Amino acid sequence: MTLVFIDGFNDLESYGFSSATVLSTTNARYGTSVGWTGSGNARWDIPVDQQSDTLTLGIAVYGATGFLTNSIFDLRSDFAVTQHTTLMVNGDGSFNLRRGGVTNIGTTVAGTFTPDIWHYVEMQVKLHDTTGFAIVKLDGTTIINVTGVDTKNAGTKTVYDQVRIAGSPGWLFDDFYIKIGAGETFLGPITVETIYPNGNGNVSGWMGSDGNSTDNYLLVDEPGVPVTTDYVRGVALSKDQYTLSDLVHTDGNIVGICHV
């Protein structure tokens, strides 16, 4: 399993969000979810050594009644210039899988997506002019499965290098994962839980923005929008350790850990 990224949208540090992005506790699937007061998108640039022609992704999605057409996944390449593969939800609740954001290569019937409840959407897709494929799952059930299709919209690179999540009013997102490479399995409806420092560990050797090394965990413990006026700075040949809050979830398997 090559899991390269997870996020529970409990802070705004991980993505290149637009200024319209807000964290919401209203209708949140767990903790907080992310939404937009206007149009915007969240972007994750795939590191060069992890770029692949095959991606597997999952995300929790909430669309309110009266929602407009919105893209769930927007997969790009050529330094994010070329839009290759887009998964759309339409106002009638149908899904469209598109090449270049225009050409449909997979569709569902109206009413597949139900508004006002959380769904978990997953997609596995291969980038190729002739042997591309895509599998889309909604709450564990396959709703699109196409093979031998063109998923590549021009461009020169043969691997994806950016994943975007597009948002508009009425849409919320939570519990996101990305896996790379062929032959990966879907993780299903995961929950991503963010934990924060809550005490000093065994060593406090770094220098805090308050001019000392006392209770440094208080300088890096804020949830939500990060506070940039307090911080800790590394000191050569030393380290800081912190205790962390416990996980709330105690059942199921841990599939990955991401340090931010």
PDB file of C-alpha atoms in Angstrom:
ATOM      1  CA  MET A   1       0.000   0.000   0.000  1.00  0.00           C
ATOM      2  CA  THR A   2       1.401   3.345  -1.014  1.00  0.00           C
ATOM      3  CA  LEU A   3      -0.565   5.913   0.924  1.00  0.00           C
ATOM      4  CA  VAL A   4       1.013   9.324   0.325  1.00  0.00           C
ATOM      5  CA  PHE A   5      -1.435  11.790   1.845  1.00  0.00           C
ATOM      6  CA  ILE A   6      -4.320  12.056   4.318  1.00  0.00           C
ATOM      7  CA  ASP A   7      -6.157  15.056   5.730  1.00  0.00           C
ATOM      8  CA  GLY A   8      -9.137  15.512   8.025  1.00  0.00           C
ATOM      9  CA  PHE A   9      -9.551  19.214   7.196  1.00  0.00           C
ATOM     10  CA  ASN A  10      -9.123  20.211  10.811  1.00  0.00           C
ATOM     11  CA  ASP A  11      -6.647  22.969   9.975  1.00  0.00           C
ATOM     12  CA  LEU A  12      -5.632  25.052   6.970  1.00  0.00           C
ATOM     13  CA  GLU A  13      -1.946  24.202   6.872  1.00  0.00           C
ATOM     14  CA  SER A  14      -1.868  21.352   4.381  1.00  0.00           C
ATOM     15  CA  TYR A  15      -3.296  22.846   1.192  1.00  0.00           C
ATOM     16  CA  GLY A  16      -2.992  25.904  -0.998  1.00  0.00           C
ATOM     17  CA  PHE A  17      -6.496  27.090  -0.165  1.00  0.00           C
ATOM     18  CA  SER A  18      -8.203  30.050  -1.730  1.00  0.00           C
ATOM     19  CA  SER A  19      -9.017  32.964   0.545  1.00  0.00           C
ATOM     20  CA  ALA A  20     -12.692  31.982   0.497  1.00  0.00           C
ATOM     21  CA  THR A  21     -12.076  28.711   2.327  1.00  0.00           C
ATOM     22  CA  VAL A  22     -13.680  28.154   5.718  1.00  0.00           C
ATOM     23  CA  LEU A  23     -13.582  25.363   8.260  1.00  0.00           C
ATOM     24  CA  SER A  24     -17.068  24.353   9.339  1.00  0.00           C
ATOM     25  CA  THR A  25     -18.399  22.430  12.337  1.00  0.00           C
ATOM     26  CA  THR A  26     -21.917  22.603  10.895  1.00  0.00           C
ATOM     27  CA  ASN A  27     -22.802  19.248   9.326  1.00  0.00           C
ATOM     28  CA  ALA A  28     -19.155  18.183   9.733  1.00  0.00           C
ATOM     29  CA  ARG A  29     -18.585  14.483   9.277  1.00  0.00           C
ATOM     30  CA  TYR A  30     -15.962  14.478  12.021  1.00  0.00           C
ATOM     31  CA  GLY A  31     -14.425  17.438  13.818  1.00  0.00           C
ATOM     32  CA  THR A  32     -14.465  20.110  11.135  1.00  0.00           C
ATOM     33  CA  SER A  33     -14.972  19.902   7.399  1.00  0.00           C
ATOM     34  CA  VAL A  34     -13.861  22.306   4.707  1.00  0.00           C
ATOM     35  CA  GLY A  35     -16.079  24.429   2.501  1.00  0.00           C
ATOM     36  CA  TRP A  36     -16.123  27.590   0.451  1.00  0.00           C
ATOM     37  CA  THR A  37     -18.060  30.809   0.891  1.00  0.00           C
ATOM     38  CA  GLY A  38     -17.403  31.412  -2.812  1.00  0.00           C
ATOM     39  CA  SER A  39     -15.698  29.419  -5.535  1.00  0.00           C
ATOM     40  CA  GLY A  40     -12.253  28.012  -4.843  1.00  0.00           C
ATOM     41  CA  ASN A  41     -10.149  24.898  -4.795  1.00  0.00           C
ATOM     42  CA  ALA A  42      -7.707  23.046  -2.608  1.00  0.00           C
ATOM     43  CA  ARG A  43      -4.537  21.814  -4.274  1.00  0.00           C
ATOM     44  CA  TRP A  44      -1.985  19.162  -3.431  1.00  0.00           C
ATOM     45  CA  ASP A  45       1.168  19.037  -5.566  1.00  0.00           C
ATOM     46  CA  ILE A  46       2.462  15.481  -5.814  1.00  0.00           C
ATOM     47  CA  PRO A  47       6.221  15.348  -5.125  1.00  0.00           C
ATOM     48  CA  VAL A  48       8.260  14.388  -8.183  1.00  0.00           C
ATOM     49  CA  ASP A  49       9.413  11.077  -6.706  1.00  0.00           C
ATOM     50  CA  GLN A  50       5.780  10.084  -6.014  1.00  0.00           C
ATOM     51  CA  GLN A  51       4.192  11.054  -9.325  1.00  0.00           C
ATOM     52  CA  SER A  52       2.410   8.192 -11.052  1.00  0.00           C
ATOM     53  CA  ASP A  53       0.067   7.512 -13.960  1.00  0.00           C
ATOM     54  CA  THR A  54      -2.324   5.772 -11.547  1.00  0.00           C
ATOM     55  CA  LEU A  55      -3.990   7.352  -8.519  1.00  0.00           C
ATOM     56  CA  THR A  56      -6.504   6.086  -5.966  1.00  0.00           C
ATOM     57  CA  LEU A  57      -8.377   8.744  -4.010  1.00  0.00           C
ATOM     58  CA  GLY A  58     -11.172   8.977  -1.476  1.00  0.00           C
ATOM     59  CA  ILE A  59     -13.055  11.839   0.153  1.00  0.00           C
ATOM     60  CA  ALA A  60     -16.211  12.436   2.173  1.00  0.00           C
ATOM     61  CA  VAL A  61     -18.613  14.778   0.360  1.00  0.00           C
ATOM     62  CA  TYR A  62     -21.721  16.689   1.465  1.00  0.00           C
ATOM     63  CA  GLY A  63     -23.861  18.598  -1.015  1.00  0.00           C
ATOM     64  CA  ALA A  64     -26.816  20.646   0.166  1.00  0.00           C
ATOM     65  CA  THR A  65     -30.217  20.680  -1.507  1.00  0.00           C
ATOM     66  CA  GLY A  66     -30.132  23.008  -4.493  1.00  0.00           C
ATOM     67  CA  PHE A  67     -26.401  22.491  -4.983  1.00  0.00           C
ATOM     68  CA  LEU A  68     -24.949  23.412  -8.336  1.00  0.00           C
ATOM     69  CA  THR A  69     -22.723  21.256 -10.523  1.00  0.00           C
ATOM     70  CA  ASN A  70     -19.358  20.848  -8.828  1.00  0.00           C
ATOM     71  CA  SER A  71     -16.184  18.838  -9.439  1.00  0.00           C
ATOM     72  CA  ILE A  72     -15.050  16.446  -6.732  1.00  0.00           C
ATOM     73  CA  PHE A  73     -11.654  15.463  -8.123  1.00  0.00           C
ATOM     74  CA  ASP A  74      -9.647  17.431 -10.686  1.00  0.00           C
ATOM     75  CA  LEU A  75      -6.437  15.595 -11.660  1.00  0.00           C
ATOM     76  CA  ARG A  76      -3.759  17.515 -13.537  1.00  0.00           C
ATOM     77  CA  SER A  77      -0.277  17.299 -15.013  1.00  0.00           C
ATOM     78  CA  ASP A  78       2.380  19.421 -16.746  1.00  0.00           C
ATOM     79  CA  PHE A  79       2.868  21.394 -13.536  1.00  0.00           C
ATOM     80  CA  ALA A  80      -0.916  21.561 -13.095  1.00  0.00           C
ATOM     81  CA  VAL A  81      -1.440  23.300 -16.468  1.00  0.00           C
ATOM     82  CA  THR A  82      -3.137  20.356 -18.210  1.00  0.00           C
ATOM     83  CA  GLN A  83      -6.508  19.283 -16.818  1.00  0.00           C
ATOM     84  CA  HIS A  84      -6.795  15.565 -17.487  1.00  0.00           C
ATOM     85  CA  THR A  85      -9.438  13.761 -15.455  1.00  0.00           C
ATOM     86  CA  THR A  86     -12.363  15.349 -13.611  1.00  0.00           C
ATOM     87  CA  LEU A  87     -15.152  13.754 -11.596  1.00  0.00           C
ATOM     88  CA  MET A  88     -18.274  15.933 -11.548  1.00  0.00           C
ATOM     89  CA  VAL A  89     -21.541  15.831  -9.632  1.00  0.00           C
ATOM     90  CA  ASN A  90     -24.398  17.507 -11.488  1.00  0.00           C
ATOM     91  CA  GLY A  91     -27.407  19.339 -10.138  1.00  0.00           C
ATOM     92  CA  ASP A  92     -29.642  16.323 -10.838  1.00  0.00           C
ATOM     93  CA  GLY A  93     -27.441  14.048  -8.719  1.00  0.00           C
ATOM     94  CA  SER A  94     -25.758  12.281 -11.642  1.00  0.00           C
ATOM     95  CA  PHE A  95     -21.986  11.855 -11.983  1.00  0.00           C
ATOM     96  CA  ASN A  96     -19.863  12.646 -15.028  1.00  0.00           C
ATOM     97  CA  LEU A  97     -16.291  11.484 -15.448  1.00  0.00           C
ATOM     98  CA  ARG A  98     -14.649  13.839 -17.914  1.00  0.00           C
ATOM     99  CA  ARG A  99     -11.452  14.207 -19.893  1.00  0.00           C
ATOM    100  CA  GLY A 100     -10.245  17.780 -19.953  1.00  0.00           C
ATOM    101  CA  GLY A 101     -13.277  18.894 -17.983  1.00  0.00           C
ATOM    102  CA  VAL A 102     -15.437  18.642 -21.140  1.00  0.00           C
ATOM    103  CA  THR A 103     -15.573  15.187 -22.762  1.00  0.00           C
ATOM    104  CA  ASN A 104     -17.620  12.591 -20.853  1.00  0.00           C
ATOM    105  CA  ILE A 105     -15.990   9.174 -20.564  1.00  0.00           C
ATOM    106  CA  GLY A 106     -18.302   7.817 -17.865  1.00  0.00           C
ATOM    107  CA  THR A 107     -21.739   8.778 -16.514  1.00  0.00           C
ATOM    108  CA  THR A 108     -24.428   7.683 -14.052  1.00  0.00           C
ATOM    109  CA  VAL A 109     -28.170   8.208 -13.900  1.00  0.00           C
ATOM    110  CA  ALA A 110     -29.815  11.138 -12.152  1.00  0.00           C
ATOM    111  CA  GLY A 111     -30.323  10.732  -8.421  1.00  0.00           C
ATOM    112  CA  THR A 112     -27.170   8.709  -7.826  1.00  0.00           C
ATOM    113  CA  PHE A 113     -25.967  11.396  -5.395  1.00  0.00           C
ATOM    114  CA  THR A 114     -28.416  12.261  -2.608  1.00  0.00           C
ATOM    115  CA  PRO A 115     -28.182  15.782  -1.129  1.00  0.00           C
ATOM    116  CA  ASP A 116     -28.078  16.684   2.574  1.00  0.00           C
ATOM    117  CA  ILE A 117     -26.207  13.573   3.712  1.00  0.00           C
ATOM    118  CA  TRP A 118     -22.539  12.603   3.788  1.00  0.00           C
ATOM    119  CA  HIS A 119     -21.266  10.279   1.080  1.00  0.00           C
ATOM    120  CA  TYR A 120     -17.833   8.754   0.624  1.00  0.00           C
ATOM    121  CA  VAL A 121     -16.564   9.056  -2.960  1.00  0.00           C
ATOM    122  CA  GLU A 122     -13.546   7.092  -4.208  1.00  0.00           C
ATOM    123  CA  MET A 123     -11.867   6.945  -7.594  1.00  0.00           C
ATOM    124  CA  GLN A 124      -9.021   4.976  -9.139  1.00  0.00           C
ATOM    125  CA  VAL A 125      -7.818   6.225 -12.507  1.00  0.00           C
ATOM    126  CA  LYS A 126      -4.994   5.622 -14.947  1.00  0.00           C
ATOM    127  CA  LEU A 127      -3.659   8.361 -17.216  1.00  0.00           C
ATOM    128  CA  HIS A 128      -3.266   7.147 -20.810  1.00  0.00           C
ATOM    129  CA  ASP A 129      -4.371   8.032 -24.336  1.00  0.00           C
ATOM    130  CA  THR A 130      -5.773   4.591 -25.154  1.00  0.00           C
ATOM    131  CA  THR A 131      -5.485   2.185 -22.203  1.00  0.00           C
ATOM    132  CA  GLY A 132      -6.750   4.463 -19.469  1.00  0.00           C
ATOM    133  CA  PHE A 133      -9.325   3.247 -16.978  1.00  0.00           C
ATOM    134  CA  ALA A 134     -11.386   4.605 -14.127  1.00  0.00           C
ATOM    135  CA  ILE A 135     -13.385   3.111 -11.272  1.00  0.00           C
ATOM    136  CA  VAL A 136     -15.642   5.348  -9.203  1.00  0.00           C
ATOM    137  CA  LYS A 137     -17.269   4.195  -5.976  1.00  0.00           C
ATOM    138  CA  LEU A 138     -20.019   5.863  -3.961  1.00  0.00           C
ATOM    139  CA  ASP A 139     -20.319   4.590  -0.387  1.00  0.00           C
ATOM    140  CA  GLY A 140     -18.517   1.408  -1.413  1.00  0.00           C
ATOM    141  CA  THR A 141     -20.649   0.657  -4.483  1.00  0.00           C
ATOM    142  CA  THR A 142     -19.109   0.948  -7.962  1.00  0.00           C
ATOM    143  CA  ILE A 143     -21.030   3.505 -10.022  1.00  0.00           C
ATOM    144  CA  ILE A 144     -18.595   4.001 -12.934  1.00  0.00           C
ATOM    145  CA  ASN A 145     -16.192   1.418 -14.373  1.00  0.00           C
ATOM    146  CA  VAL A 146     -14.616   2.175 -17.739  1.00  0.00           C
ATOM    147  CA  THR A 147     -11.586   0.546 -19.366  1.00  0.00           C
ATOM    148  CA  GLY A 148      -9.640   1.108 -22.550  1.00  0.00           C
ATOM    149  CA  VAL A 149     -10.535   4.795 -22.609  1.00  0.00           C
ATOM    150  CA  ASP A 150      -8.660   8.024 -23.252  1.00  0.00           C
ATOM    151  CA  THR A 151      -8.101   9.780 -19.913  1.00  0.00           C
ATOM    152  CA  LYS A 152      -5.232  11.973 -21.110  1.00  0.00           C
ATOM    153  CA  ASN A 153      -6.008  15.462 -22.368  1.00  0.00           C
ATOM    154  CA  ALA A 154      -2.987  16.470 -24.453  1.00  0.00           C
ATOM    155  CA  GLY A 155       0.082  17.705 -22.574  1.00  0.00           C
ATOM    156  CA  THR A 156       3.502  16.063 -22.462  1.00  0.00           C
ATOM    157  CA  LYS A 157       3.875  14.392 -19.061  1.00  0.00           C
ATOM    158  CA  THR A 158       2.532  10.880 -18.612  1.00  0.00           C
ATOM    159  CA  VAL A 159       1.984  11.094 -14.848  1.00  0.00           C
ATOM    160  CA  TYR A 160      -0.310  13.168 -12.640  1.00  0.00           C
ATOM    161  CA  ASP A 161       1.386  15.939 -10.658  1.00  0.00           C
ATOM    162  CA  GLN A 162      -1.497  17.725  -8.918  1.00  0.00           C
ATOM    163  CA  VAL A 163      -4.804  16.833  -7.270  1.00  0.00           C
ATOM    164  CA  ARG A 164      -7.468  19.514  -6.841  1.00  0.00           C
ATOM    165  CA  ILE A 165     -10.721  19.552  -4.922  1.00  0.00           C
ATOM    166  CA  ALA A 166     -13.060  22.256  -6.191  1.00  0.00           C
ATOM    167  CA  GLY A 167     -15.619  23.885  -3.954  1.00  0.00           C
ATOM    168  CA  SER A 168     -18.618  26.164  -4.128  1.00  0.00           C
ATOM    169  CA  PRO A 169     -21.337  27.231  -1.662  1.00  0.00           C
ATOM    170  CA  GLY A 170     -23.344  24.300  -0.336  1.00  0.00           C
ATOM    171  CA  TRP A 171     -20.480  21.803  -0.585  1.00  0.00           C
ATOM    172  CA  LEU A 172     -18.399  20.372   2.266  1.00  0.00           C
ATOM    173  CA  PHE A 173     -15.459  17.919   2.219  1.00  0.00           C
ATOM    174  CA  ASP A 174     -13.789  15.774   4.862  1.00  0.00           C
ATOM    175  CA  ASP A 175     -11.498  12.763   5.413  1.00  0.00           C
ATOM    176  CA  PHE A 176      -9.349  12.722   2.285  1.00  0.00           C
ATOM    177  CA  TYR A 177      -6.712  10.222   1.135  1.00  0.00           C
ATOM    178  CA  ILE A 178      -4.408   9.726  -1.853  1.00  0.00           C
ATOM    179  CA  LYS A 179      -2.611   6.527  -2.870  1.00  0.00           C
ATOM    180  CA  ILE A 180      -0.248   6.165  -5.821  1.00  0.00           C
ATOM    181  CA  GLY A 181       0.673   3.353  -8.162  1.00  0.00           C
ATOM    182  CA  ALA A 182      -1.011   0.452  -9.934  1.00  0.00           C
ATOM    183  CA  GLY A 183      -2.748  -2.359  -8.115  1.00  0.00           C
ATOM    184  CA  GLU A 184      -3.784  -0.339  -5.059  1.00  0.00           C
ATOM    185  CA  THR A 185      -6.959  -1.125  -3.127  1.00  0.00           C
ATOM    186  CA  PHE A 186      -9.628   1.284  -1.976  1.00  0.00           C
ATOM    187  CA  LEU A 187      -9.525   2.170   1.718  1.00  0.00           C
ATOM    188  CA  GLY A 188     -13.248   2.773   2.073  1.00  0.00           C
ATOM    189  CA  PRO A 189     -14.816   5.485   4.267  1.00  0.00           C
ATOM    190  CA  ILE A 190     -11.874   6.349   6.497  1.00  0.00           C
ATOM    191  CA  THR A 191     -11.892   8.909   9.304  1.00  0.00           C
ATOM    192  CA  VAL A 192      -8.882  11.195   9.623  1.00  0.00           C
ATOM    193  CA  GLU A 193      -8.384  12.432  13.161  1.00  0.00           C
ATOM    194  CA  THR A 194      -6.035  15.320  13.930  1.00  0.00           C
ATOM    195  CA  ILE A 195      -4.277  15.321  17.295  1.00  0.00           C
ATOM    196  CA  TYR A 196      -2.296  18.190  18.798  1.00  0.00           C
ATOM    197  CA  PRO A 197       0.508  18.634  21.355  1.00  0.00           C
ATOM    198  CA  ASN A 198      -0.883  18.875  24.882  1.00  0.00           C
ATOM    199  CA  GLY A 199       2.228  18.827  27.072  1.00  0.00           C
ATOM    200  CA  ASN A 200       6.008  18.766  27.292  1.00  0.00           C
ATOM    201  CA  GLY A 201       7.861  15.616  26.351  1.00  0.00           C
ATOM    202  CA  ASN A 202      11.198  14.373  27.658  1.00  0.00           C
ATOM    203  CA  VAL A 203      13.275  17.024  25.871  1.00  0.00           C
ATOM    204  CA  SER A 204      12.739  20.782  25.354  1.00  0.00           C
ATOM    205  CA  GLY A 205      15.793  21.990  23.470  1.00  0.00           C
ATOM    206  CA  TRP A 206      14.380  24.275  20.800  1.00  0.00           C
ATOM    207  CA  MET A 207      13.909  28.033  21.222  1.00  0.00           C
ATOM    208  CA  GLY A 208      10.389  29.407  21.364  1.00  0.00           C
ATOM    209  CA  SER A 209       9.209  32.702  19.934  1.00  0.00           C
ATOM    210  CA  ASP A 210       8.745  33.797  23.569  1.00  0.00           C
ATOM    211  CA  GLY A 211      12.526  33.706  24.039  1.00  0.00           C
ATOM    212  CA  ASN A 212      12.852  30.511  26.063  1.00  0.00           C
ATOM    213  CA  SER A 213      12.454  26.749  25.865  1.00  0.00           C
ATOM    214  CA  THR A 214       9.726  26.459  28.490  1.00  0.00           C
ATOM    215  CA  ASP A 215       6.361  24.920  27.541  1.00  0.00           C
ATOM    216  CA  ASN A 216       7.131  25.014  23.831  1.00  0.00           C
ATOM    217  CA  TYR A 217       4.098  22.847  23.108  1.00  0.00           C
ATOM    218  CA  LEU A 218       1.894  25.892  23.791  1.00  0.00           C
ATOM    219  CA  LEU A 219       3.419  27.550  20.726  1.00  0.00           C
ATOM    220  CA  VAL A 220       2.433  24.779  18.291  1.00  0.00           C
ATOM    221  CA  ASP A 221      -0.854  23.469  19.654  1.00  0.00           C
ATOM    222  CA  GLU A 222      -3.501  25.569  17.914  1.00  0.00           C
ATOM    223  CA  PRO A 223      -6.223  23.887  15.839  1.00  0.00           C
ATOM    224  CA  GLY A 224      -7.975  25.549  12.916  1.00  0.00           C
ATOM    225  CA  VAL A 225      -6.259  28.512  11.314  1.00  0.00           C
ATOM    226  CA  PRO A 226      -2.554  28.416  12.303  1.00  0.00           C
ATOM    227  CA  VAL A 227      -1.197  31.252  14.432  1.00  0.00           C
ATOM    228  CA  THR A 228       1.993  32.440  12.759  1.00  0.00           C
ATOM    229  CA  THR A 229       3.114  34.804  15.529  1.00  0.00           C
ATOM    230  CA  ASP A 230       4.167  31.992  17.843  1.00  0.00           C
ATOM    231  CA  TYR A 231       6.497  29.173  16.887  1.00  0.00           C
ATOM    232  CA  VAL A 232       9.518  27.110  17.895  1.00  0.00           C
ATOM    233  CA  ARG A 233      12.869  27.318  16.145  1.00  0.00           C
ATOM    234  CA  GLY A 234      15.284  24.427  15.760  1.00  0.00           C
ATOM    235  CA  VAL A 235      18.566  24.521  17.657  1.00  0.00           C
ATOM    236  CA  ALA A 236      21.551  22.566  16.288  1.00  0.00           C
ATOM    237  CA  LEU A 237      22.060  19.110  17.848  1.00  0.00           C
ATOM    238  CA  SER A 238      18.911  19.428  19.971  1.00  0.00           C
ATOM    239  CA  LYS A 239      15.247  18.502  19.707  1.00  0.00           C
ATOM    240  CA  ASP A 240      11.796  19.177  21.098  1.00  0.00           C
ATOM    241  CA  GLN A 241       9.433  16.432  22.182  1.00  0.00           C
ATOM    242  CA  TYR A 242       5.749  16.813  23.041  1.00  0.00           C
ATOM    243  CA  THR A 243       3.026  14.607  24.404  1.00  0.00           C
ATOM    244  CA  LEU A 244      -0.053  14.329  22.185  1.00  0.00           C
ATOM    245  CA  SER A 245      -3.752  14.045  22.859  1.00  0.00           C
ATOM    246  CA  ASP A 246      -5.281  10.574  22.612  1.00  0.00           C
ATOM    247  CA  LEU A 247      -7.231   9.356  19.616  1.00  0.00           C
ATOM    248  CA  VAL A 248     -10.976   9.530  20.082  1.00  0.00           C
ATOM    249  CA  HIS A 249     -11.573   6.599  17.737  1.00  0.00           C
ATOM    250  CA  THR A 250     -10.503   3.315  19.287  1.00  0.00           C
ATOM    251  CA  ASP A 251     -11.915   0.788  16.791  1.00  0.00           C
ATOM    252  CA  GLY A 252     -10.752  -0.189  13.316  1.00  0.00           C
ATOM    253  CA  ASN A 253      -7.253  -0.239  11.863  1.00  0.00           C
ATOM    254  CA  ILE A 254      -4.820   2.672  11.551  1.00  0.00           C
ATOM    255  CA  VAL A 255      -3.918   2.913   7.857  1.00  0.00           C
ATOM    256  CA  GLY A 256      -1.556   5.885   7.944  1.00  0.00           C
ATOM    257  CA  ILE A 257      -0.051   8.795   9.830  1.00  0.00           C
ATOM    258  CA  CYS A 258       0.731  12.224   8.374  1.00  0.00           C
ATOM    259  CA  HIS A 259       2.839  14.810  10.202  1.00  0.00           C
ATOM    260  CA  VAL A 260       2.053  18.454   9.458  1.00  0.00           C
TER     261      VAL A 260
END
